[in-house]
mmCIF file of C-alpha atoms in Angstrom:
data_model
loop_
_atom_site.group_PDB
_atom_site.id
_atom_site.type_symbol
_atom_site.label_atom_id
_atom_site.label_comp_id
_atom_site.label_asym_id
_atom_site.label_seq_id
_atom_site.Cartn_x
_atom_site.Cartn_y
_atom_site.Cartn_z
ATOM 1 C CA UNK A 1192 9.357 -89.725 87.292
ATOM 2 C CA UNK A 1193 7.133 -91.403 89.470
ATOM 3 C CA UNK A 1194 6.117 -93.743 86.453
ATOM 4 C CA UNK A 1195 9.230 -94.891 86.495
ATOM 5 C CA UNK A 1196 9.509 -95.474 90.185
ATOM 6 C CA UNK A 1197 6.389 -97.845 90.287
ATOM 7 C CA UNK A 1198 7.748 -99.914 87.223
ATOM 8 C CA UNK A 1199 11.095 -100.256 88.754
ATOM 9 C CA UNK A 1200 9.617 -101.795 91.932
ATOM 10 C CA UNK A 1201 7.026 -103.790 89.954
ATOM 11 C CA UNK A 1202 9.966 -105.444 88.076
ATOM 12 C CA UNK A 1203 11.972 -105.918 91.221
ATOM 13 C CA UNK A 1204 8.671 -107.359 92.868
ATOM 14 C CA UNK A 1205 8.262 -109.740 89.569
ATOM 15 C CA UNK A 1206 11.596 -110.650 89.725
ATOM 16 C CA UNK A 1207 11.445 -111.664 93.300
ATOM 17 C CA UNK A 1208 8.356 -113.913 93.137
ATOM 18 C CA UNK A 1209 9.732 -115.379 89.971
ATOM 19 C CA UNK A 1210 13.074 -116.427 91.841
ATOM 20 C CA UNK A 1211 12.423 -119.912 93.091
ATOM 21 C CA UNK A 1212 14.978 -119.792 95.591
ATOM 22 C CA UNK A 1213 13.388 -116.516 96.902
ATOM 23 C CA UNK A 1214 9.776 -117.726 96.218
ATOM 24 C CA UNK A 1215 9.358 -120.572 98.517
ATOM 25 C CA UNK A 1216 6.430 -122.256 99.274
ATOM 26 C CA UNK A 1217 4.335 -119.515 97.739
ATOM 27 C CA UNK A 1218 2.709 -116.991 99.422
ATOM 28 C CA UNK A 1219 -0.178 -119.373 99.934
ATOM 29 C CA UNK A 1220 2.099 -122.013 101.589
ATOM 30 C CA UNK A 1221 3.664 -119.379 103.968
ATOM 31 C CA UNK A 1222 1.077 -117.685 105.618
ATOM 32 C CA UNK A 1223 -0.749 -121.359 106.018
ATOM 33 C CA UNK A 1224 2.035 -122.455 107.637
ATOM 34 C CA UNK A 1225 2.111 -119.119 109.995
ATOM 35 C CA UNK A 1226 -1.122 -119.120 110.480
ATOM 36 C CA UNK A 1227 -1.925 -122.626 111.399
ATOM 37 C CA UNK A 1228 1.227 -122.650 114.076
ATOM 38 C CA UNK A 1229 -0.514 -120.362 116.381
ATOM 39 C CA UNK A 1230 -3.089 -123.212 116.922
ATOM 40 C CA UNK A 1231 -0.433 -125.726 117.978
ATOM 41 C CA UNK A 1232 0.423 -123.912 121.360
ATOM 42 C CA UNK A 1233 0.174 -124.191 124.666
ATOM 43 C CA UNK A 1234 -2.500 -121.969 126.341
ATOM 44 C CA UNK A 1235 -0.109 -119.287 127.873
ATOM 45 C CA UNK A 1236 0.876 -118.363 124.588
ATOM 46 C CA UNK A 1237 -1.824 -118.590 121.916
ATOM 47 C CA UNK A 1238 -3.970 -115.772 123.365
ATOM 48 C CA UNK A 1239 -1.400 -113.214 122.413
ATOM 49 C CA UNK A 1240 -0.439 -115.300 118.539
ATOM 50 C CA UNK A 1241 -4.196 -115.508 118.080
ATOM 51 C CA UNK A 1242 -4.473 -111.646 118.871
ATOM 52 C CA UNK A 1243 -1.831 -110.733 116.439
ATOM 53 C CA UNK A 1244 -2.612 -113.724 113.997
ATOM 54 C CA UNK A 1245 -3.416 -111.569 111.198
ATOM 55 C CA UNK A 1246 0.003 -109.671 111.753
ATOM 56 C CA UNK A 1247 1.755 -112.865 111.500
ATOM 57 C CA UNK A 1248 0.259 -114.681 108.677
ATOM 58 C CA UNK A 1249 0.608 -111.392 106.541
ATOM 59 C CA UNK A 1250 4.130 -110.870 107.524
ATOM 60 C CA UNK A 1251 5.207 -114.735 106.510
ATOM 61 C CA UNK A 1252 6.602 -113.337 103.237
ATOM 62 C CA UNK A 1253 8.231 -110.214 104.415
ATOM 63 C CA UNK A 1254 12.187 -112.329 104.437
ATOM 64 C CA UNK A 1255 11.306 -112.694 100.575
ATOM 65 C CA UNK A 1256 10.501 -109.440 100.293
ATOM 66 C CA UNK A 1257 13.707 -108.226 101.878
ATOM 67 C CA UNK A 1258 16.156 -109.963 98.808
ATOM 68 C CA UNK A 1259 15.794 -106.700 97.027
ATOM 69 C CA UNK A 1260 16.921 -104.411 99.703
ATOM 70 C CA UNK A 1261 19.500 -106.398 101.488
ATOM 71 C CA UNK A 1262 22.179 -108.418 99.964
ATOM 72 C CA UNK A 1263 22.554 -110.475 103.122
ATOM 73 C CA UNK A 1264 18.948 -112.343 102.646
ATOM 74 C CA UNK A 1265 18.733 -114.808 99.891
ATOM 75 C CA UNK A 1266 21.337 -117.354 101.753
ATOM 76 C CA UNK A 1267 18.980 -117.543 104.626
ATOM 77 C CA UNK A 1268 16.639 -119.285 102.498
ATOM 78 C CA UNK A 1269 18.128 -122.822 101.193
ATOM 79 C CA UNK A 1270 21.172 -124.299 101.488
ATOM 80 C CA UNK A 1271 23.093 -126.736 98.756
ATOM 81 C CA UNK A 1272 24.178 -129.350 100.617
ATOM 82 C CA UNK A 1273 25.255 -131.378 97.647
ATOM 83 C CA UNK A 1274 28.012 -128.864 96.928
ATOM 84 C CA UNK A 1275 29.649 -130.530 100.566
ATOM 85 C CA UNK A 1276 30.371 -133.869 98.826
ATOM 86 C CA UNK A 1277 29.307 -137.600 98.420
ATOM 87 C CA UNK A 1278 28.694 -137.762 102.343
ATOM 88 C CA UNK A 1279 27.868 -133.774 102.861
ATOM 89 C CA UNK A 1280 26.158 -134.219 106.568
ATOM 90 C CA UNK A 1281 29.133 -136.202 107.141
ATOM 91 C CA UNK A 1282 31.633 -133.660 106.130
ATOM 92 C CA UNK A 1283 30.158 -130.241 107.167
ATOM 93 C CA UNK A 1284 30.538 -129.363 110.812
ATOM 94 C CA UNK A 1285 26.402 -128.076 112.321
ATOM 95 C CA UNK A 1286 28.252 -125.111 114.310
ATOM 96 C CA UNK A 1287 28.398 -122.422 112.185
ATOM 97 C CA UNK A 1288 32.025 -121.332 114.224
ATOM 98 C CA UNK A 1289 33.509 -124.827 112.994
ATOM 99 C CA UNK A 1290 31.912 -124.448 109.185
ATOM 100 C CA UNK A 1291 33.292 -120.647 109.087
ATOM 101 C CA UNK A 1292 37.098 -122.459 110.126
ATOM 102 C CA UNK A 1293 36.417 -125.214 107.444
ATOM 103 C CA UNK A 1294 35.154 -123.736 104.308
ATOM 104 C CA UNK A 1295 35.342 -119.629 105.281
ATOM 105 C CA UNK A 1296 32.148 -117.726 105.630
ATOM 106 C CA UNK A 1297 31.741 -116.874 102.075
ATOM 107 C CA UNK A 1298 31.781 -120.478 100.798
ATOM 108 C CA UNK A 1299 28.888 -120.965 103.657
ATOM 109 C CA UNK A 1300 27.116 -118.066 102.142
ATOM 110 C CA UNK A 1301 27.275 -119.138 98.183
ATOM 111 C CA UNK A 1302 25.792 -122.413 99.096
ATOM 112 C CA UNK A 1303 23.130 -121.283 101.535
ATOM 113 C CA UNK A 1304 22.719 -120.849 105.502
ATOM 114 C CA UNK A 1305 19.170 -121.908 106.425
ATOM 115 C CA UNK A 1306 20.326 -124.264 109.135
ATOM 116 C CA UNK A 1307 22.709 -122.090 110.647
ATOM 117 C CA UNK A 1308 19.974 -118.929 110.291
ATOM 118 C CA UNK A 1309 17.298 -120.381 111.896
ATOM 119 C CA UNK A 1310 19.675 -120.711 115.341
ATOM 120 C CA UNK A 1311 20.152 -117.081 114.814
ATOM 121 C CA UNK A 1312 16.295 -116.320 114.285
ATOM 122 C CA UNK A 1313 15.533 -118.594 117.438
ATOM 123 C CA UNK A 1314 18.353 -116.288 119.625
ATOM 124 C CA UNK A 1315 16.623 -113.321 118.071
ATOM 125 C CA UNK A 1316 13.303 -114.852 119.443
ATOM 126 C CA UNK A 1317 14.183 -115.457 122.455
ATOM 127 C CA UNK A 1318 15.390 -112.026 123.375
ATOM 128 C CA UNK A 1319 12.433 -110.253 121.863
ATOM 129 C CA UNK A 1320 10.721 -112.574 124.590
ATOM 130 C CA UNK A 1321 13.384 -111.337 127.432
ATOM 131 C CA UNK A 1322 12.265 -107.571 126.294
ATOM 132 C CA UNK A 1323 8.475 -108.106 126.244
ATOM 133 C CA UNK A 1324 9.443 -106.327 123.029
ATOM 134 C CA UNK A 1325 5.750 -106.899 120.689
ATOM 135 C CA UNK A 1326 7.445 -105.570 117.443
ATOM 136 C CA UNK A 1327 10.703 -107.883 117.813
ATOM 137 C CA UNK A 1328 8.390 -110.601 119.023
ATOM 138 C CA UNK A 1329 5.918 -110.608 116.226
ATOM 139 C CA UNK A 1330 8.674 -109.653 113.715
ATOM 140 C CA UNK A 1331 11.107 -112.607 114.333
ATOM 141 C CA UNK A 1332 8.183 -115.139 114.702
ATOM 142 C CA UNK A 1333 7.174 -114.384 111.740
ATOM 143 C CA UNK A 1334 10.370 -114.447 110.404
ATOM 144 C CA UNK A 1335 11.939 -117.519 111.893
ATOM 145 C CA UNK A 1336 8.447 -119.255 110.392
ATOM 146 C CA UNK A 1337 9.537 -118.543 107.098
ATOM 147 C CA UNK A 1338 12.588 -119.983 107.138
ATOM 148 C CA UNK A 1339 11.780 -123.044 108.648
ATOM 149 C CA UNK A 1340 8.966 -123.326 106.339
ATOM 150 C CA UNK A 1341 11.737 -123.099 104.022
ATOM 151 C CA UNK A 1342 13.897 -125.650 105.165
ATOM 152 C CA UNK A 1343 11.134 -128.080 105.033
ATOM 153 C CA UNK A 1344 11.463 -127.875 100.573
ATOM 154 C CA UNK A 1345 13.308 -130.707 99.391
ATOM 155 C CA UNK A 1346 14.690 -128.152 96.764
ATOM 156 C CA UNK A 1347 15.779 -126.113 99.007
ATOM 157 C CA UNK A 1348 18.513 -128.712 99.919
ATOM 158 C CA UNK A 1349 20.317 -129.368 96.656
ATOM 159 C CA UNK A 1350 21.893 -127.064 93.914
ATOM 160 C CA UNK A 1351 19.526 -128.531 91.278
ATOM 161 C CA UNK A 1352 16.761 -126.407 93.086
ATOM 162 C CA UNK A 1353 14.652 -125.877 89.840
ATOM 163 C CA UNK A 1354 16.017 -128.712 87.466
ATOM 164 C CA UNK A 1355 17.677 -126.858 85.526
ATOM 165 C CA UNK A 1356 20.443 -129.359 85.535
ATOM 166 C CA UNK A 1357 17.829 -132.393 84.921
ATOM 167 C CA UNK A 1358 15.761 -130.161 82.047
ATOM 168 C CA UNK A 1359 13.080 -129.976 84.311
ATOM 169 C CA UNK A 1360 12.908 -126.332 84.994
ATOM 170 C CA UNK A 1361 9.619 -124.731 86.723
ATOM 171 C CA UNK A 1362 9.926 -127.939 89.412
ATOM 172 C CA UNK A 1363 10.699 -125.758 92.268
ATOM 173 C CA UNK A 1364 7.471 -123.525 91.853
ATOM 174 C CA UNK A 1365 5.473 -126.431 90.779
ATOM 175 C CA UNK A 1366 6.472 -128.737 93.992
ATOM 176 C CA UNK A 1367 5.631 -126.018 96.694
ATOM 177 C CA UNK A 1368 3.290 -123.032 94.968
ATOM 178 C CA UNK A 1369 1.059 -125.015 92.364
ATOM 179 C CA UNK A 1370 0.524 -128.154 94.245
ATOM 180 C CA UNK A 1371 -0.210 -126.570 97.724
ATOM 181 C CA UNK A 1372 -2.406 -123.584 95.974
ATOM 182 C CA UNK A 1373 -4.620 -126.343 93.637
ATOM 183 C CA UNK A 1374 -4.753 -129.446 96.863
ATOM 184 C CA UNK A 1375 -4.255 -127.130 99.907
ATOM 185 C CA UNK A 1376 -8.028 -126.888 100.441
ATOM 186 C CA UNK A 1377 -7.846 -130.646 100.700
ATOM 187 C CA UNK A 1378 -4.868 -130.974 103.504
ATOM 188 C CA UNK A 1379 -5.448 -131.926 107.510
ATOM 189 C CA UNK A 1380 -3.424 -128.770 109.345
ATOM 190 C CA UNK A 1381 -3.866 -129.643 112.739
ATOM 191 C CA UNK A 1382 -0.423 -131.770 113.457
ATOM 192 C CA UNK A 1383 -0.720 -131.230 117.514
ATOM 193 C CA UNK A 1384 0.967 -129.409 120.497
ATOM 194 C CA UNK A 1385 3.989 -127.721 119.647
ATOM 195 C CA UNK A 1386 6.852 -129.237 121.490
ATOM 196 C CA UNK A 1387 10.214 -128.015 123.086
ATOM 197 C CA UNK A 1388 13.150 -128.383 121.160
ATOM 198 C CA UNK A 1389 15.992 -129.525 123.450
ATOM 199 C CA UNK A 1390 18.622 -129.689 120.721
ATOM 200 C CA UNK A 1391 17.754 -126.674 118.950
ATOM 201 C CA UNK A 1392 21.095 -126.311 116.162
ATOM 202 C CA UNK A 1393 21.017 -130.551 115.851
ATOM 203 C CA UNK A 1394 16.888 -130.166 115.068
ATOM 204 C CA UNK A 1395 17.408 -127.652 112.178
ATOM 205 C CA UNK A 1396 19.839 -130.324 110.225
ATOM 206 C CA UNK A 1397 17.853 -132.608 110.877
ATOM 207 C CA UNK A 1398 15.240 -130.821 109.351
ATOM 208 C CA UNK A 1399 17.374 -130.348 106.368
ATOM 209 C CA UNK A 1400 18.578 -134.044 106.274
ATOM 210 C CA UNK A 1401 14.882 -134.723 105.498
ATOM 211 C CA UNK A 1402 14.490 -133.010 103.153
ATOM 212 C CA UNK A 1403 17.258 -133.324 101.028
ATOM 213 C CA UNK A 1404 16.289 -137.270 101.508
ATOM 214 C CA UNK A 1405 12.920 -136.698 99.671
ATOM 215 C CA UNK A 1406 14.898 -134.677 96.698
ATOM 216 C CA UNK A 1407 15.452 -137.950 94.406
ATOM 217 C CA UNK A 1408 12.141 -138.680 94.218
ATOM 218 C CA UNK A 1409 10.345 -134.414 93.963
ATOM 219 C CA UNK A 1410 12.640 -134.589 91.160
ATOM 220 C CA UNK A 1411 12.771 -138.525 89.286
ATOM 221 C CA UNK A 1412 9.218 -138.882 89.824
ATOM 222 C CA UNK A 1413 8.323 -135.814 87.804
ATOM 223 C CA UNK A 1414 10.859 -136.825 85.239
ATOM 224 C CA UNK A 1415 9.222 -139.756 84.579
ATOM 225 C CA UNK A 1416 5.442 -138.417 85.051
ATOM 226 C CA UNK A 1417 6.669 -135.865 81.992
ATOM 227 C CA UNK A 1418 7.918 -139.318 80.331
ATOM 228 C CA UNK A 1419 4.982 -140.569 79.856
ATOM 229 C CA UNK A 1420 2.152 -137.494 79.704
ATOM 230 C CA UNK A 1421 0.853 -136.136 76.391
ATOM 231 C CA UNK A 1422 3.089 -132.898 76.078
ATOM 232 C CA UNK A 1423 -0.306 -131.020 75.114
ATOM 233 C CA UNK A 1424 -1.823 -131.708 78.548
ATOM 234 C CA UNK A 1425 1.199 -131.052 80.454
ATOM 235 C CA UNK A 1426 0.603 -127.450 80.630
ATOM 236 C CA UNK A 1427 -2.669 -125.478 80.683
ATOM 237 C CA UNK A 1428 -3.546 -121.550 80.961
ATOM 238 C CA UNK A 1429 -5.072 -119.456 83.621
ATOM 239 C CA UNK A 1430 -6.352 -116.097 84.467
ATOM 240 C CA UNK A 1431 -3.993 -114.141 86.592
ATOM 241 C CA UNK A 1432 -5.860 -110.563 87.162
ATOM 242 C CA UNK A 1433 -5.595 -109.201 83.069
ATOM 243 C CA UNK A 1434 -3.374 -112.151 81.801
ATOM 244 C CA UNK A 1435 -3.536 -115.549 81.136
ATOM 245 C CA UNK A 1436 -0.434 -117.161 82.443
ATOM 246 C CA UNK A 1437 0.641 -121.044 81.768
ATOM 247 C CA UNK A 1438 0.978 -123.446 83.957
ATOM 248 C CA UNK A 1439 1.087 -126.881 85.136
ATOM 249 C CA UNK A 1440 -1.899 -128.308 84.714
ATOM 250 C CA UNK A 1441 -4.247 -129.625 86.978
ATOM 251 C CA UNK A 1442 -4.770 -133.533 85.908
ATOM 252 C CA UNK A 1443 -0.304 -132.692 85.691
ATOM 253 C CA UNK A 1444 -0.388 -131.733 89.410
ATOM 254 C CA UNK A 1445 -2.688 -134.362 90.528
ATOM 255 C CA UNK A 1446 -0.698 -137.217 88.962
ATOM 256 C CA UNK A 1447 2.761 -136.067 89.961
ATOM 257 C CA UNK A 1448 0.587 -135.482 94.003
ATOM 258 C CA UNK A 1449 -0.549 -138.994 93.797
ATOM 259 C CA UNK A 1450 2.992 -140.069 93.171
ATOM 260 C CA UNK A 1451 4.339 -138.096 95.557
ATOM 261 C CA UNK A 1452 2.179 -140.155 98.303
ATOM 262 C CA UNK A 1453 0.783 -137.048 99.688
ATOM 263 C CA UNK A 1454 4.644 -135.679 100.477
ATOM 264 C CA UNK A 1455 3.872 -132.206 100.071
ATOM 265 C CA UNK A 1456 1.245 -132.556 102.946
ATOM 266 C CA UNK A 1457 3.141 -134.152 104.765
ATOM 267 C CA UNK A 1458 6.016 -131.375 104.657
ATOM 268 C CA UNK A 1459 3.562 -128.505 104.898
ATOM 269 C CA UNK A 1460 2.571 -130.407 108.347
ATOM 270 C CA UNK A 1461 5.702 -130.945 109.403
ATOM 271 C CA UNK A 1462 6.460 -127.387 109.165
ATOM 272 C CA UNK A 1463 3.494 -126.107 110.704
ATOM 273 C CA UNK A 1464 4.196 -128.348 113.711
ATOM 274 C CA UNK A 1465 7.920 -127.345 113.888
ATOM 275 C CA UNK A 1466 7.867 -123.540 113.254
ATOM 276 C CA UNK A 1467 5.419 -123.830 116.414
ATOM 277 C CA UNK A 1468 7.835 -126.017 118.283
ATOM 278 C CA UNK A 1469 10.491 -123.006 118.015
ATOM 279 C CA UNK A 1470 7.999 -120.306 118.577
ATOM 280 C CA UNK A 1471 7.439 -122.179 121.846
ATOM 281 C CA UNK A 1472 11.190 -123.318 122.499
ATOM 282 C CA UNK A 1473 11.800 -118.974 122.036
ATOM 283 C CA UNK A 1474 9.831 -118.535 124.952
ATOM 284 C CA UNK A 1475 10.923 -121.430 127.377
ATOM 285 C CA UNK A 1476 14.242 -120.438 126.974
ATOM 286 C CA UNK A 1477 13.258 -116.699 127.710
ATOM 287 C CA UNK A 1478 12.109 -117.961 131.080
ATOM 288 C CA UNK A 1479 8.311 -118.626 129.615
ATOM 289 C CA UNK A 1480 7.374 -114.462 130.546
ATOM 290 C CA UNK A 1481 3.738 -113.942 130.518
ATOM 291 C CA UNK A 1482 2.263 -113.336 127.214
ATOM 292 C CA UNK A 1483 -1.153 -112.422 128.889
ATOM 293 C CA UNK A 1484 0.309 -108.774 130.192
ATOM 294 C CA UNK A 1485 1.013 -108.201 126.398
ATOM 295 C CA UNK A 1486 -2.358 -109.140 125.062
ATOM 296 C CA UNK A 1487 -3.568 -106.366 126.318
ATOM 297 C CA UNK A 1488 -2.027 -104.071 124.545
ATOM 298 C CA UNK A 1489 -3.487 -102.785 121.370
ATOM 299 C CA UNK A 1490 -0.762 -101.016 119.605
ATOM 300 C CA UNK A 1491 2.354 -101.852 118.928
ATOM 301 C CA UNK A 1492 5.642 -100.198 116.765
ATOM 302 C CA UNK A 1493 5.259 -101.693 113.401
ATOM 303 C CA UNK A 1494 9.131 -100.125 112.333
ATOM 304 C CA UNK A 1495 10.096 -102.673 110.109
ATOM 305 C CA UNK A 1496 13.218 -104.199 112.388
ATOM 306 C CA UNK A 1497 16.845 -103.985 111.672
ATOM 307 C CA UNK A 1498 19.055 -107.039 110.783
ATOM 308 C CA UNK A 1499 21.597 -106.458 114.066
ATOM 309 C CA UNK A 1500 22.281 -109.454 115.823
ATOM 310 C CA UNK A 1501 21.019 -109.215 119.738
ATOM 311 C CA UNK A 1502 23.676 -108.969 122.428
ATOM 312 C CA UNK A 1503 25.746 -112.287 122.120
ATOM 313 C CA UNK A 1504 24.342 -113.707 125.277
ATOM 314 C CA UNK A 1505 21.012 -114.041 123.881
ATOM 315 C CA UNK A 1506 22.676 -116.578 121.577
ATOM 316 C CA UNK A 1507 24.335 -118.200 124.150
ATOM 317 C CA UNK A 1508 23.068 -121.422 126.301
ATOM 318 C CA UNK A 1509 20.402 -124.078 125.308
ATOM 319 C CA UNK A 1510 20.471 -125.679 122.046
ATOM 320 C CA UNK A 1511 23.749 -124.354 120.958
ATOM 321 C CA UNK A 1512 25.177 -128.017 121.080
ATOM 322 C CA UNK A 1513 27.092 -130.261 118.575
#
């Protein structure tokens, strides 16, 4: 019986990682981008994220590992924006009140809610703040890191999210597990001070504009690298604990980088800088309470947290604009 038990969760955990809209930046790319936030703020807050820095760079993955317990998750990661038409920024309405009344909530949900779910997070945030609440606190920054992380994947934008419309399957973990995990070593983390984000909703599109403007090219310049590359040396195999696994290989990922212009960098930095910015915008808007009382405590609940919404009023007030 217990045999059975640990293979069931070992193929739910395989199946997980494997999903590349669950996957998502790897679990390299998300606890970088975690960890390297703390260092972008402001001194009244990066004694306490420095304290707990461990807690937060291991818990960067925990919203992928939730997709096998709660049906509600694996929206919260991407969102298809080319399913909204020629002209989709255009046409879908950044309030997620006004989407619900336009395309109902369960079109919204098919196609992906990152956008809309990182206002939620950053409410979420913001109370745990009001509460002087550690476990909320260190729960939902983690949380709200992953999934702007996520919103920072070009291929998280756009319902060809592993090219398996273009015959280019495998692009999603290539773009944002291989290349990060083989030139991460390489990369310049420290993007600055985080910075308060006045327009909170408006910032997360734009966030997602971006990204879905770098899609074309994650996705033609790799079709066009595989063009012209000896099959043979497309691919190579590596030691993964007692198997060898294929995968890209590394004069592959080094081309299709150089192409790229650096652009998975550049998005890694990006979100660093950003999931900072709303750590920091969290605790402005909960009236900036001082972190320092909470540093000096040394234990804290680690319950894993609930998905309840807070009261309504703690998603109510700055940056819930057009």
């Amino acid at each position: 019986m217990k045999k059975t038990v640990v293979l069931s969760f070992l193929f739910i955990l395989f199946t997980i990682l494997d999903s590349p809209k669950i996957s998502s930046w790897g679990f390299y790319g998300h606890k970088k981008i975690n960890n390297m936030a703390v260092f972008t703020l402001p001194p009244a807050m990066i004694g306490f994220y420095k304290k707990h820095i461990d807690f937060i760079t291991e818990h960067a993955v925990d919203a992928d590992s939730r997709r096998s317990i709660d049906e509600q998750e694996a929206p919260r990661h991407f969102i298809d924006i080319d399913r909204y038409g020629d002209h989709p920024f255009d046409s879908i309405p950044m309030l997620w009140e006004k989407a619900v009344v336009k395309y109902s909530e369960d079109s919204l949900k098919a196609h992906g809610i990152v956008p809309w779910h990182i206002q939620v997070m950053l409410g979420r945030l913001t109370f745990a703040f009001k509460e002087n609440n550690i476990n909320k606190i260190l729960r939902y920054s983690a949380d709200i890191g992953h999934y702007v992380a996520d919103a920072h994947v070009p291929l998280h934008t756009t319902k060809n999210y592993n090219g398996q419309l273009t015959n280019q399957k495998g692009i999603h973990g290539f773009w944002e597990s291989r290349i990060p995990e083989l030139k991460g070593n390489e990369y310049d983390y420290f993007v600055g001070r985080a910075k308060y984000i006045d327009k909170s909703q408006y910032t997360a599109w734009q966030i997602v504009r971006a990204s879905f403007a770098a899609k074309d090219s994650v996705l033609n310049f790799e079709a066009s690298l595989n063009s012209r590359f000896d099959s043979d040396k497309k691919y190579s195999y590596e030691t993964r604990g007692a198997k060898n696994v294929k995968v890209y290989s590394i004069e592959y990922a080094n081309e299709y980088d150089r192409m790229l212009n650096g652009m998975v960098e550049r998005r890694m930095r990006e979100a660093i800088l950003m999931v900072g910015s709303y750590w920091y915008t969290a605790w402005v808007n909960a009236g900036q309470p001082d972190l320092d009382k909470l540093v000096e405590i040394d234990t804290f609940d680690t319950t894993p947290l609930d998905t309840i919404y807070p009261p309504k009023q703690a998603l109510q007030g700055k940056g819930h604009e057009e």
